[in-house]
Amino acid sequence: MNVRGAAAAAAGVLAAAFLAGCGGGGASNGNADTVLNVGMPNGPLTKNNNVLLSSSPANSLGYGFMIYEPLVMTNAIRPADPGKPWLATKWDWSDNYTTLVLTVRDKVNWSDGKPMTAADVAYTFELLKKHPALNGSGIPFGDITASGNRVTLTFPASQFVNRNKILDQAVLPEHQWSAMKDPETDIVANPVGTGPYTIKSATSQTVTLAERSDYWQSLPAVKEIRYTSYSDNDTQSAALATGACDWSFVFLPNANAVFVSKDPAHHKLWFPPTLAVHGLWLNNQTAPFDDVVLRRAVNLAVNRHDVFTQGEGGYFYPEVTSVTGLPLPAGEPFLAPAFRGKNAAVDVESAKKMLTAAGYSYAGTTLRDRSGKPVTLALSVPAGWSDYVADLEIIKDNLAAIGISATVDRLDQNVWNTNVDTGRFGGTLHWTNAGATPYDLYESAMDGALLKPIGTGGVAGNWGRFSNGAATNALRQYAQASDEGTRNGALETLQQLMADQVPMIPLVAVNDGGEYNTAHWTGWADEQNQYAGLQPNKMNALQIVSNLKPAG
């Protein structure tokens, strides 16, 4: 996760002098019809333009996606849609997604004037193959060959579930990267890309990009992009409210009051869901939550709508209603017919009846397990993650309604990370992985291949340590199936297991959205025109910038 919610105060309390130092308010922004101001609350910047490192400002601010371009532009909010040709004009999968032939676009130059070729594409994948630390998706590459304008890649197993991760890959210039001593640590001081922008200047607070003149397709109307890294959510919120910032991705606890209401005609926000969720993870390996009956009862008690409207401000992470855990509409194409229209609902009385029928009992309002011991739950969260804290306080109250005494323990983030990684927690909020299909979501919730004993860290999913052979088999079947019938059957099994076994409790969807200002620029993606996600530090940000036109 690049960004987590943190507490944001009312924007108007900040001094005007600060805003002037960060570029000024909307009225004082010069060249408003050519300059786009992007902001993120990331704090002081280090000099690192390595787009393969998730921690680099090139990624966390997003400017790397204006310099480096993908082979294919896919859409995370409409994952079933075909991708848009970018540096590849054609891509052909064969042999059940174990062979990929890419046709590389002609007449594309790097920003230093050298031609981009199929050899650069092949080199990019060879680099990932050679350096697992840079292969963030863990793609198992086989042979990689280039011939003419084509690149052929082979894989030891079907890459159906990884296909977009491969096609999304940013292409790197071999003539620059092959000269690096160690691409895993190189800061890439002067990045060379095929994108329409190059770095004009950089400070510890702002990176400015300027448009190049020899881009391979029509030049964007935006001639300069200023990426400012604000010190925290408060200062970022103020910049949005005053118009100093045109575009951001930040959690605003009261978005209408601190942003939209300042200029309702131009201040907009849109946070569509992707195929990933944030949810309540219960430790499936420790009593009493190793009991599926208790997990089912908790699932009936949790009020997802309150989590969305109160904890997530009614906009930031969209509510997940389907019993399958799939966020809609992103997951609509994958929803099994048996689960269409089946939504989660709060039902405290049914939860209580379920528990007592299974041998639990009540002493007054206190739920006792089968041995007579009161049922308690320690919920943990990083202290600074204000939306997660609010969500867990809501869940704490929900659990009290079925007799479970819960606490919300605010931890140092590093301690929390370690506890979740090693399975030393009772309950917590966490996210799932995301992909072009529901596979990544379900894999990170249920895959036995990711299961590690409590006390052992280095997990890449299954944080709740759920163990179910049918789930693991269905995941393998879905990933390796050679026909749609088998794949759909496996997916229905996974949806049934999510609904019945409750490996975790999906609450809200991971979004791909942002806050934006139409006073200077129009053409933003929105609910009516979902051509891309709206997060400024994602690959699709280049699509957004390319589509913007001066207002008025």
XYZ file of C-alpha atoms in Angstrom:
552
model
C 0.000 0.000 0.000
C 1.439 3.359 -1.004
C -0.888 5.496 1.071
C -2.783 4.919 4.302
C -5.359 7.161 5.815
C -4.296 9.428 8.629
C -6.141 12.055 10.597
C -6.802 15.263 8.698
C -7.868 18.504 10.353
C -9.947 21.251 8.781
C -8.008 22.682 5.881
C -8.639 26.351 6.520
C -6.558 26.669 9.644
C -3.216 26.710 7.847
C -1.405 29.965 7.308
C -1.438 31.547 3.865
C 2.302 31.966 4.083
C 2.732 28.198 3.993
C 0.612 27.921 0.881
C 2.606 30.609 -0.839
C 5.749 28.628 -0.133
C 4.166 25.560 -1.777
C 3.049 27.265 -4.948
C 0.253 29.481 -3.694
C -3.503 29.249 -3.881
C -5.528 28.742 -7.019
C -5.633 32.423 -7.888
C -1.851 32.796 -7.823
C -0.945 29.723 -9.891
C 0.748 31.055 -13.008
C 0.203 29.380 -16.379
C -2.852 27.549 -15.061
C -3.736 26.510 -18.617
C -0.418 24.687 -19.100
C 0.646 23.553 -15.601
C -0.892 20.684 -13.633
C -0.281 20.591 -9.856
C -0.270 17.127 -8.284
C 0.158 16.513 -4.567
C 0.589 13.662 -2.113
C 1.061 13.781 1.704
C 4.362 11.861 1.599
C 6.731 14.167 3.509
C 10.310 15.052 2.475
C 11.536 13.453 -0.730
C 14.710 11.499 -1.285
C 16.367 11.600 -4.673
C 15.397 8.292 -6.246
C 13.869 7.896 -9.694
C 14.070 4.098 -9.849
C 10.618 3.131 -11.087
C 11.177 -0.527 -10.151
C 11.443 0.333 -6.451
C 8.042 0.763 -4.802
C 9.553 3.032 -2.136
C 11.014 5.556 -4.583
C 9.340 8.966 -5.054
C 9.000 8.100 -8.748
C 6.400 5.573 -7.607
C 4.986 7.094 -4.418
C 4.380 10.487 -6.056
C 3.667 8.947 -9.459
C 5.902 10.998 -11.732
C 7.714 7.856 -12.873
C 4.603 6.900 -14.836
C 4.953 10.055 -16.938
C 8.509 9.053 -17.886
C 8.261 5.278 -18.313
C 5.429 3.661 -20.259
C 3.811 0.202 -20.229
C 3.436 -2.254 -23.058
C -0.331 -2.220 -22.607
C -2.529 0.189 -20.660
C -5.028 -1.855 -18.636
C -7.825 -0.582 -16.408
C -7.944 -1.796 -12.781
C -11.502 -0.563 -12.238
C -12.748 -2.434 -15.316
C -10.476 -5.471 -15.162
C -12.418 -7.536 -17.684
C -11.984 -4.898 -20.412
C -9.274 -5.457 -23.044
C -6.135 -3.382 -22.609
C -5.222 -0.421 -24.776
C -2.154 -0.861 -27.031
C 0.719 1.315 -25.857
C 4.350 0.355 -26.469
C 3.067 -2.974 -27.728
C 0.671 -2.847 -30.680
C -0.305 -6.494 -30.368
C 0.006 -9.314 -27.851
C -0.797 -12.957 -28.487
C -1.062 -15.623 -25.788
C -0.914 -19.318 -26.675
C -0.481 -22.747 -25.090
C -2.768 -21.886 -22.175
C -0.997 -18.635 -21.361
C 2.476 -20.170 -21.254
C 3.705 -18.301 -24.355
C 3.373 -14.598 -25.111
C 4.389 -12.890 -28.363
C 4.576 -9.093 -28.177
C 4.680 -6.884 -31.240
C 6.640 -3.772 -30.285
C 5.611 -0.382 -31.629
C 7.855 1.151 -34.298
C 9.102 4.747 -34.434
C 9.267 5.315 -30.687
C 12.305 7.148 -29.332
C 13.715 7.364 -25.850
C 13.933 10.847 -24.371
C 17.670 10.911 -25.207
C 16.862 10.423 -28.898
C 17.805 6.756 -29.238
C 15.190 4.389 -30.736
C 13.185 2.067 -28.498
C 13.318 -1.496 -29.876
C 12.243 -5.043 -29.117
C 15.681 -5.542 -27.572
C 14.739 -3.031 -24.846
C 11.557 -4.959 -24.103
C 13.437 -8.261 -23.913
C 16.090 -6.664 -21.709
C 13.416 -5.353 -19.316
C 12.039 -8.837 -18.720
C 15.534 -10.345 -18.491
C 16.307 -7.776 -15.799
C 13.273 -8.847 -13.768
C 14.179 -12.494 -14.239
C 17.738 -11.896 -13.043
C 16.741 -9.703 -10.079
C 13.880 -11.225 -8.025
C 13.943 -8.144 -5.757
C 12.732 -6.087 -8.746
C 10.189 -8.705 -9.851
C 7.482 -7.501 -7.491
C 4.788 -9.738 -8.985
C 6.974 -12.831 -8.798
C 6.482 -13.700 -12.463
C 8.236 -17.030 -13.287
C 9.929 -16.136 -16.558
C 11.252 -18.828 -18.873
C 12.916 -18.066 -22.196
C 12.947 -14.463 -23.442
C 13.918 -13.775 -27.067
C 13.718 -10.814 -29.450
C 13.508 -11.008 -33.240
C 12.732 -8.007 -35.394
C 9.930 -6.111 -33.704
C 8.704 -9.130 -31.750
C 9.508 -10.432 -28.303
C 8.594 -13.968 -27.276
C 8.303 -14.946 -23.627
C 7.669 -18.432 -22.273
C 6.572 -19.483 -18.798
C 6.645 -22.821 -16.950
C 2.948 -22.576 -16.062
C -0.159 -20.716 -17.188
C -0.015 -16.973 -16.563
C -3.749 -16.412 -16.977
C -4.003 -14.771 -13.557
C -0.807 -12.731 -14.106
C -1.352 -11.629 -17.683
C -2.079 -7.980 -16.945
C 0.891 -7.764 -14.573
C 3.102 -8.793 -17.483
C 1.441 -6.511 -20.030
C 1.519 -3.561 -17.600
C 5.297 -3.705 -17.342
C 7.104 -0.407 -17.910
C 9.794 -0.730 -20.578
C 13.356 0.298 -19.655
C 16.199 1.483 -21.935
C 18.852 -1.205 -22.145
C 21.578 1.296 -23.024
C 21.107 3.064 -19.663
C 20.127 0.276 -17.269
C 22.702 -2.255 -18.467
C 25.439 0.188 -17.425
C 24.245 0.297 -13.810
C 26.376 -1.435 -11.207
C 23.298 -2.553 -9.262
C 19.794 -1.768 -10.622
C 18.315 -2.800 -7.268
C 19.891 0.210 -5.558
C 20.626 2.686 -8.368
C 18.709 5.955 -7.944
C 18.588 6.587 -11.719
C 19.636 10.219 -11.402
C 18.683 11.106 -14.995
C 15.880 8.768 -16.066
C 15.444 8.099 -19.783
C 11.966 7.014 -20.839
C 9.570 6.895 -23.770
C 6.912 8.961 -21.977
C 6.005 12.556 -22.832
C 7.835 14.141 -19.880
C 11.339 14.491 -18.470
C 12.520 15.858 -15.129
C 13.023 19.623 -15.217
C 13.950 20.134 -11.564
C 13.754 18.396 -8.200
C 13.913 19.467 -4.549
C 13.101 17.741 -1.281
C 9.495 18.895 -1.708
C 8.722 19.213 -5.425
C 9.597 17.393 -8.630
C 8.773 19.306 -11.811
C 8.367 17.599 -15.177
C 8.529 19.341 -18.547
C 7.016 18.103 -21.772
C 9.394 16.809 -24.431
C 8.854 17.755 -28.075
C 9.488 14.406 -29.783
C 6.924 12.147 -28.152
C 5.630 9.305 -30.319
C 1.951 10.225 -30.055
C 0.012 13.474 -29.741
C 1.487 15.675 -27.034
C -0.674 16.300 -23.942
C -2.097 19.790 -23.423
C -0.368 19.773 -20.018
C 3.071 21.264 -20.652
C 4.416 21.040 -17.109
C 3.535 18.884 -14.090
C 4.540 19.912 -10.571
C 4.521 17.075 -8.051
C 4.548 18.410 -4.493
C 5.051 16.154 -1.494
C 3.175 17.773 1.396
C 4.227 17.161 4.980
C 0.999 15.446 6.057
C -2.722 15.068 5.341
C -3.485 18.481 6.848
C -1.263 20.417 4.481
C -2.352 18.324 1.520
C -5.995 18.975 2.393
C -5.362 22.705 2.581
C -3.714 22.724 -0.830
C -6.713 20.961 -2.338
C -9.162 23.330 -0.637
C -7.419 26.490 -1.878
C -6.772 25.218 -5.408
C -2.997 25.060 -4.992
C -3.259 21.368 -5.819
C -5.295 20.097 -8.781
C -5.075 16.366 -8.098
C -4.347 14.127 -5.138
C -5.007 10.838 -3.396
C -5.547 11.473 0.305
C -8.042 10.411 2.957
C -10.193 13.352 4.084
C -12.349 12.413 7.107
C -14.936 15.044 6.163
C -14.366 15.455 2.439
C -17.467 17.517 1.728
C -16.686 20.065 4.428
C -12.945 20.446 3.889
C -12.808 20.087 0.090
C -15.979 19.787 -1.992
C -17.888 22.616 -0.285
C -15.049 25.090 -0.893
C -15.898 25.114 -4.612
C -18.713 22.641 -5.397
C -18.659 23.449 -9.100
C -15.015 22.381 -9.491
C -13.915 20.332 -6.477
C -14.645 16.694 -7.277
C -13.777 13.276 -5.963
C -14.195 9.795 -7.372
C -13.041 6.577 -5.697
C -14.084 3.524 -7.741
C -13.354 0.020 -6.423
C -10.784 -2.430 -7.753
C -10.621 -6.202 -7.310
C -9.181 -6.055 -3.801
C -10.624 -5.438 -0.349
C -9.836 -4.259 3.142
C -11.322 -6.531 5.748
C -11.359 -7.906 9.258
C -8.870 -10.745 9.632
C -9.403 -13.114 12.544
C -6.634 -15.510 13.509
C -7.906 -18.827 12.178
C -5.238 -20.791 14.037
C -6.064 -19.744 17.610
C -9.145 -20.463 19.716
C -11.889 -19.500 19.721
C -11.782 -17.961 16.231
C -10.535 -21.188 14.705
C -14.239 -22.102 14.968
C -16.073 -21.265 11.741
C -19.354 -20.873 13.664
C -17.900 -17.982 15.635
C -16.493 -16.408 12.477
C -19.894 -16.680 10.814
C -21.517 -14.995 13.795
C -19.001 -12.133 13.674
C -19.713 -11.783 9.955
C -23.413 -11.343 10.759
C -22.668 -8.759 13.465
C -20.309 -6.440 11.581
C -22.007 -3.388 10.076
C -20.195 -2.773 6.795
C -22.308 0.240 5.976
C -21.290 2.014 9.180
C -17.646 1.196 8.479
C -18.022 2.785 5.037
C -20.079 5.843 5.980
C -18.366 6.646 9.293
C -14.914 5.085 9.311
C -14.174 5.694 5.625
C -15.973 9.015 5.279
C -18.667 7.631 2.975
C -16.439 7.737 -0.094
C -12.830 6.600 0.327
C -13.016 2.804 0.376
C -16.325 1.722 -1.241
C -18.557 -0.655 0.708
C -18.373 -4.355 -0.182
C -21.836 -5.895 -0.034
C -21.579 -9.227 -1.870
C -21.292 -12.318 0.337
C -18.509 -13.458 -2.011
C -16.314 -10.527 -0.973
C -16.091 -9.271 -4.560
C -16.254 -5.476 -4.867
C -18.885 -4.365 -7.357
C -18.994 -3.279 -10.121
C -15.342 -4.288 -10.681
C -16.160 -7.892 -9.758
C -19.478 -8.110 -11.600
C -18.106 -10.046 -14.628
C -16.728 -12.714 -12.278
C -19.709 -13.153 -9.957
C -21.162 -16.674 -10.153
C -24.882 -16.732 -11.045
C -25.679 -18.442 -7.735
C -24.429 -15.392 -5.845
C -25.950 -12.565 -7.844
C -28.008 -10.396 -5.528
C -26.807 -12.174 -2.378
C -25.567 -9.466 -0.053
C -24.239 -9.431 3.478
C -26.589 -8.009 6.094
C -26.443 -7.356 9.817
C -28.484 -9.954 11.722
C -27.585 -9.989 15.408
C -30.427 -12.273 16.474
C -29.495 -14.916 13.896
C -25.881 -14.685 15.032
C -26.885 -15.329 18.657
C -29.088 -18.271 17.702
C -26.289 -19.745 15.613
C -23.897 -19.510 18.552
C -26.189 -21.027 21.165
C -27.131 -23.855 18.789
C -23.407 -24.628 18.465
C -22.847 -24.879 22.232
C -21.979 -21.292 23.134
C -23.909 -19.691 25.985
C -24.700 -16.323 27.500
C -24.165 -15.089 31.051
C -26.251 -11.957 30.894
C -24.901 -10.149 27.818
C -21.516 -11.915 27.869
C -20.869 -14.632 25.294
C -19.136 -17.711 26.714
C -17.454 -20.423 24.658
C -18.191 -24.116 25.031
C -15.901 -24.331 28.078
C -17.662 -21.444 29.772
C -14.900 -18.922 29.161
C -15.919 -15.371 28.105
C -15.164 -14.695 24.429
C -12.817 -11.758 24.016
C -10.924 -10.304 21.068
C -7.912 -7.985 20.936
C -8.106 -5.909 17.756
C -4.857 -4.224 16.724
C -4.056 -1.340 14.393
C -1.205 1.104 13.707
C -1.819 4.133 15.908
C -1.684 6.683 13.075
C -4.105 5.006 10.692
C -7.165 7.006 11.652
C -9.651 5.382 9.288
C -8.623 1.886 10.395
C -8.880 2.999 14.041
C -12.386 4.356 13.422
C -13.373 1.175 11.568
C -12.232 -1.025 14.446
C -14.045 1.084 17.033
C -17.235 0.503 15.040
C -16.510 -3.227 14.860
C -15.775 -3.297 18.602
C -19.287 -1.966 19.246
C -20.752 -4.428 16.718
C -19.123 -7.349 18.527
C -20.516 -6.176 21.862
C -23.989 -6.722 20.414
C -23.325 -10.489 20.266
C -21.553 -10.569 23.625
C -17.910 -10.411 22.548
C -15.716 -8.046 24.574
C -13.196 -6.452 22.212
C -10.395 -3.942 22.656
C -8.731 -1.753 20.043
C -4.995 -1.714 20.646
C -3.109 1.104 18.895
C 0.402 -0.129 18.117
C 3.586 1.213 16.637
C 3.381 0.444 12.912
C 6.555 -1.651 12.895
C 5.250 -3.726 15.817
C 1.928 -4.195 14.032
C 3.666 -5.221 10.813
C 5.672 -7.859 12.678
C 2.658 -9.166 14.575
C 0.555 -9.537 11.418
C 3.465 -11.123 9.541
C 4.079 -13.709 12.257
C 0.424 -14.360 13.100
C 0.647 -12.985 16.626
C -2.684 -11.169 16.694
C -6.307 -11.847 17.507
C -7.975 -9.631 14.934
C -6.900 -6.794 12.682
C -7.772 -4.867 9.551
C -5.685 -5.586 6.473
C -6.003 -5.578 2.706
C -5.891 -8.331 0.106
C -3.789 -8.398 -3.014
C -5.271 -7.155 -6.295
C -5.248 -8.353 -9.887
C -7.132 -8.559 -13.163
C -9.269 -11.431 -11.823
C -10.541 -12.346 -8.335
C -7.658 -14.827 -8.033
C -5.335 -12.422 -6.198
C -8.043 -11.464 -3.709
C -8.943 -15.075 -2.940
C -5.359 -16.299 -3.001
C -4.326 -13.779 -0.362
C -7.321 -14.778 1.777
C -7.360 -18.570 1.441
C -4.294 -20.101 -0.211
C -2.812 -22.933 1.838
C 0.405 -22.593 -0.161
C 0.941 -19.277 1.647
C 0.148 -20.669 5.091
C 2.961 -20.490 7.641
C 2.977 -21.521 11.313
C 2.350 -18.866 13.936
C 5.684 -17.280 14.760
C 7.038 -17.655 11.230
C 7.141 -14.466 9.182
C 7.665 -13.629 5.530
C 4.069 -14.288 4.495
C 2.811 -13.002 1.156
C -0.864 -13.471 1.928
C -3.258 -15.604 4.006
C -2.608 -13.339 6.973
C -5.468 -14.994 8.851
C -3.704 -18.367 8.428
C -6.766 -20.078 6.969
C -6.330 -23.780 6.123
C -8.697 -25.452 3.692
C -7.606 -27.962 1.062
C -10.622 -27.296 -1.160
C -9.705 -23.609 -1.356
C -6.080 -24.323 -2.228
C -7.121 -26.834 -4.904
C -9.681 -24.441 -6.406
C -7.075 -21.686 -6.600
C -4.648 -23.974 -8.466
C -7.441 -25.139 -10.741
C -8.512 -21.586 -11.547
C -4.965 -20.464 -12.299
C -4.076 -23.462 -14.482
C -7.405 -24.265 -16.191
C -7.322 -24.473 -19.975
C -11.034 -23.800 -20.500
C -13.597 -21.337 -19.213
C -15.928 -24.006 -17.849
C -13.292 -25.381 -15.484
C -12.187 -21.910 -14.523
C -15.729 -20.748 -13.772
C -16.382 -23.850 -11.684
C -13.276 -23.217 -9.609
C -14.240 -19.574 -9.143
C -17.719 -20.524 -7.914
C -16.102 -22.893 -5.394
C -13.931 -20.057 -4.103
C -16.921 -17.753 -3.782
C -18.828 -20.454 -1.894
C -15.905 -20.970 0.486
C -15.581 -17.245 1.142
C -19.269 -17.052 2.012
C -19.402 -20.261 4.093
C -16.001 -20.541 5.770
C -15.352 -16.820 6.400
C -11.531 -16.910 6.115
C -11.699 -13.133 6.549
C -14.531 -10.595 6.528
C -14.458 -8.245 3.520
C -15.616 -4.761 4.479
C -14.626 -2.139 1.933
C -12.892 -2.152 -1.444
C -9.431 -0.961 -2.325
C -9.973 2.046 -4.551
C -8.259 3.580 -7.562
C -9.475 7.131 -7.119
C -8.599 10.673 -6.243
C -9.633 14.241 -5.527
C -9.418 16.643 -8.478
C -10.188 20.193 -9.541
C -11.905 21.060 -12.835
C -11.259 24.812 -12.573
C -8.156 24.586 -14.772
C -8.412 21.170 -16.422
C -11.265 19.040 -17.799
C -11.346 15.505 -19.179
C -10.899 13.649 -15.885
C -12.096 10.073 -15.575
C -15.283 9.873 -13.523
C -18.382 7.765 -12.951
C -19.711 8.624 -16.423
C -16.388 8.113 -18.218
C -14.498 5.236 -16.604
C -11.636 5.073 -19.068
C -9.084 4.791 -16.234
C -8.658 4.787 -12.491
C -7.996 8.190 -10.963
C -5.106 7.636 -8.553
C -2.208 9.934 -9.523
C 0.486 7.444 -8.497
C -0.733 4.572 -10.649
C 0.147 3.642 -14.216
C -3.143 4.997 -15.611
C -2.206 8.516 -14.488
C -0.578 9.006 -17.904
C -3.917 8.255 -19.553
C -5.559 10.885 -17.368
C -2.943 13.534 -18.155
C -3.116 12.722 -21.868
C -6.881 13.270 -21.787
C -6.869 16.635 -19.964
C -7.778 19.857 -21.760
C -7.642 23.447 -20.468
C -10.937 24.532 -18.894
C -12.780 27.337 -20.591
